[in-house]
XYZ file of C-alpha atoms in Angstrom:
244
model
C -19.312 42.834 -31.195
C -20.159 39.303 -32.295
C -17.586 39.522 -35.159
C -14.911 40.534 -32.690
C -15.601 37.490 -30.484
C -15.695 35.107 -33.549
C -12.281 33.310 -33.997
C -10.315 34.259 -37.101
C -10.411 31.628 -39.743
C -7.281 30.931 -41.719
C -7.807 29.525 -45.248
C -6.370 26.075 -45.971
C -4.817 24.783 -49.169
C -7.498 22.320 -50.536
C -5.235 21.156 -53.408
C -2.376 20.048 -51.282
C -4.557 18.582 -48.701
C -6.484 16.598 -51.410
C -3.287 15.240 -52.945
C -1.859 14.205 -49.552
C -5.089 12.455 -48.539
C -5.464 10.727 -51.999
C -1.949 9.357 -51.737
C -2.487 8.054 -48.182
C -5.834 6.415 -49.000
C -4.463 5.198 -52.284
C -1.649 3.480 -50.354
C -4.208 1.881 -48.096
C -6.167 0.718 -51.123
C -2.976 -0.762 -52.620
C -2.525 -2.824 -49.497
C -6.110 -4.209 -49.564
C -5.729 -4.809 -53.293
C -2.603 -6.858 -52.630
C -4.453 -8.907 -49.960
C -7.358 -9.575 -52.404
C -4.879 -10.527 -55.219
C -3.066 -13.003 -52.818
C -6.254 -14.642 -51.771
C -7.334 -15.388 -55.338
C -7.911 -19.033 -56.148
C -6.414 -18.979 -59.533
C -2.838 -18.243 -60.369
C -2.276 -14.569 -60.917
C 0.840 -12.471 -61.392
C 1.981 -9.583 -59.278
C 0.540 -7.130 -61.662
C -2.874 -8.506 -60.762
C -2.845 -5.855 -57.971
C -3.451 -3.244 -60.677
C -5.126 -5.258 -63.433
C -7.395 -7.540 -61.448
C -8.220 -5.725 -58.115
C -7.016 -2.264 -59.063
C -10.496 -0.960 -58.591
C -9.986 -1.178 -54.928
C -7.024 1.166 -55.154
C -9.020 3.658 -57.242
C -12.000 3.443 -54.837
C -9.935 4.228 -51.817
C -8.128 7.095 -53.473
C -11.320 8.550 -54.825
C -13.042 8.394 -51.476
C -10.177 9.996 -49.663
C -9.593 12.753 -52.177
C -13.165 13.614 -52.561
C -13.782 13.760 -48.761
C -10.692 15.975 -48.168
C -11.432 18.334 -51.042
C -15.126 18.786 -50.129
C -14.310 19.224 -46.388
C -11.533 21.801 -47.015
C -13.413 23.683 -49.757
C -16.535 23.903 -47.496
C -14.442 25.258 -44.621
C -12.819 27.894 -46.915
C -16.167 28.941 -48.346
C -18.063 29.068 -45.020
C -14.933 30.453 -43.157
C -15.719 28.105 -40.248
C -13.990 24.993 -38.990
C -16.813 22.968 -37.507
C -18.629 19.633 -37.777
C -20.679 20.698 -40.826
C -17.489 20.595 -42.939
C -16.969 16.947 -41.909
C -20.583 16.215 -42.702
C -20.290 17.746 -46.226
C -17.042 15.905 -46.931
C -18.672 12.637 -45.675
C -21.694 13.153 -47.942
C -19.616 13.452 -51.137
C -17.312 10.561 -50.071
C -20.350 8.327 -49.417
C -21.662 9.400 -52.829
C -18.583 7.880 -54.370
C -19.265 4.616 -52.708
C -22.861 4.681 -54.010
C -21.773 5.294 -57.600
C -20.456 1.745 -57.923
C -24.074 0.641 -57.692
C -25.187 3.036 -60.336
C -28.284 4.028 -58.384
C -29.331 7.510 -57.298
C -30.921 6.184 -53.983
C -27.623 4.370 -53.224
C -25.665 7.559 -53.798
C -27.919 9.540 -51.522
C -28.186 6.781 -49.005
C -24.473 6.167 -48.660
C -23.853 9.946 -48.671
C -26.339 10.647 -45.859
C -25.011 7.667 -43.788
C -21.352 8.783 -44.073
C -22.216 12.542 -43.570
C -24.049 11.603 -40.363
C -21.291 9.350 -39.130
C -18.558 11.940 -39.767
C -20.590 14.817 -38.457
C -21.483 13.145 -35.157
C -17.951 11.812 -34.748
C -16.460 15.246 -35.066
C -19.149 16.953 -32.871
C -18.537 14.506 -30.068
C -14.770 15.299 -29.975
C -13.311 13.575 -33.056
C -11.692 10.907 -30.816
C -12.776 7.565 -29.456
C -11.763 8.559 -25.891
C -13.611 11.927 -25.791
C -12.668 15.565 -25.933
C -9.107 16.708 -25.753
C -8.392 18.957 -22.775
C -8.154 22.713 -23.589
C -4.455 23.531 -23.700
C -5.175 27.182 -22.693
C -6.681 25.966 -19.283
C -4.297 25.116 -16.431
C -4.914 21.484 -15.514
C -4.372 22.057 -11.813
C -6.968 24.780 -11.658
C -9.406 22.786 -13.743
C -9.083 19.769 -11.349
C -9.488 21.997 -8.277
C -12.576 23.484 -9.897
C -13.999 19.926 -10.441
C -13.288 19.061 -6.782
C -14.960 22.111 -5.440
C -18.084 21.428 -7.603
C -18.306 17.765 -6.617
C -17.157 18.009 -2.965
C -19.749 16.654 -0.509
C -20.261 17.804 3.002
C -18.518 15.676 5.707
C -21.795 15.284 7.528
C -23.463 13.613 4.437
C -20.447 11.326 4.027
C -20.497 10.231 7.640
C -24.259 9.718 7.492
C -24.054 7.309 4.480
C -20.755 5.582 5.055
C -20.116 5.871 8.755
C -16.778 6.645 10.514
C -13.687 4.755 9.884
C -11.394 4.035 6.858
C -9.768 7.474 7.229
C -13.104 9.280 7.482
C -13.652 10.716 11.023
C -15.881 13.415 12.331
C -15.200 15.838 15.202
C -14.940 14.172 18.605
C -14.324 10.735 17.182
C -11.840 9.654 19.751
C -14.019 10.537 22.602
C -16.978 8.654 21.164
C -14.830 5.654 20.418
C -13.602 5.431 24.034
C -17.148 5.646 25.219
C -18.256 2.857 23.005
C -15.368 0.638 24.072
C -16.195 1.147 27.740
C -19.982 0.616 27.111
C -19.361 -2.511 25.058
C -17.308 -4.282 27.847
C -19.420 -3.014 30.715
C -16.489 -1.255 32.282
C -18.403 2.034 32.667
C -21.311 0.342 34.528
C -19.107 -1.571 36.896
C -17.029 1.511 37.808
C -20.180 3.576 38.342
C -21.619 0.764 40.479
C -18.520 0.804 42.714
C -18.995 4.490 43.230
C -22.709 4.475 43.906
C -23.331 1.398 45.945
C -22.018 0.798 49.377
C -20.459 -2.567 49.277
C -18.446 -4.575 51.732
C -14.819 -5.295 51.265
C -15.470 -8.736 49.707
C -17.994 -7.473 47.177
C -15.820 -4.495 46.262
C -12.757 -6.643 45.765
C -14.772 -8.917 43.519
C -16.024 -6.033 41.504
C -12.517 -4.641 41.187
C -11.124 -7.954 40.182
C -13.807 -8.288 37.505
C -13.158 -4.876 36.245
C -9.465 -5.480 35.966
C -10.134 -8.746 34.192
C -12.246 -7.009 31.608
C -9.601 -4.314 31.133
C -6.929 -6.948 30.619
C -9.144 -8.825 28.124
C -9.802 -5.587 26.303
C -5.978 -4.867 26.128
C -5.348 -8.299 24.805
C -7.956 -7.994 22.153
C -6.689 -4.541 21.100
C -3.132 -5.948 20.834
C -4.380 -8.800 18.793
C -6.393 -6.861 16.329
C -3.570 -4.206 16.014
C -1.590 -6.539 13.772
C -4.637 -6.971 11.478
C -5.283 -3.250 11.201
C -4.019 -0.746 8.739
C -1.082 1.358 9.836
C -3.300 4.598 9.948
C -5.661 2.830 12.416
C -3.012 1.348 14.737
C -2.460 4.805 16.261
C -5.971 4.576 17.601
C -5.400 1.228 19.306
C -2.205 2.704 20.864
C -4.167 5.530 22.236
C -6.717 3.181 23.725
C -4.007 1.050 25.337
C -2.570 4.220 26.945
C -6.056 5.093 28.171
C -6.574 1.602 29.769
C -3.080 1.545 31.282
C-alpha cells in the first residue's frame, strides 16, 4: 500500500546535467577570472585570464560539475528526489573547495558546511521567498480555507476594537441614536417635559432649549460630515432625518 502511494521516480541523465552545470559554472569562473586579471597591479596580457588566474575557472567548473553529478547520481541510486540529494552534492562540492588547502579536516569541514547549507535551503523550499504554491490546489479554495481557519467571531472583534470603521454589530443604529440623545441631554429634557407639570413660561423655555440643542447637534453633524469617510456619511444623514 505504501509503495502505491509513493510517487514514481523518473531517472535523470547525470552526464548531461553534469556537463551543463560545468559549462555554466565554468562561464561564471571565467568572468571572475577576468575581473581578477583586470585588477592586477602589473601589466598582463589577455591570456592571463587562463595562465595567471585560470585556477578560478577550474575551481568553479569543478565545484559545479561535482555538485551536479553527486546530486543526480544520489537521486538515481536512491530513487528519491529530496533534500538528502542536495546535501550529498553539497558535501562533495565543499570537499573540492577544501582540496585547495591540502588538509583532510578542511575537506571534511567545507563538505559538511556546504552539505548543511544546501540541505537546509532545499528543505525550506529552495527559494528565498518560501515555498512555491502547489499547482494542483485551486488558489481560490486555498484562500477560502485560510479565511475560514483564521476568521474571528464578530463579538470578539467588537470587544477588542469597538464599533466603527466599517465594523458594526447588530442594533448599532439604535444604540448610536440613544448615545447622541444622551450626550446632548435631549432625552432628559424631553422626559422632563412629559413628567413635570410646568407652567407655560417654563415649558416654553424648555422647548426652546431643546430646539437649540437639536439645532446645535444638526450643525455639528453637518460640519463633521465633510470630514467623514463616505461610508460613514450615510449614518450622519440618517441622524439628520431623525432630528428633522
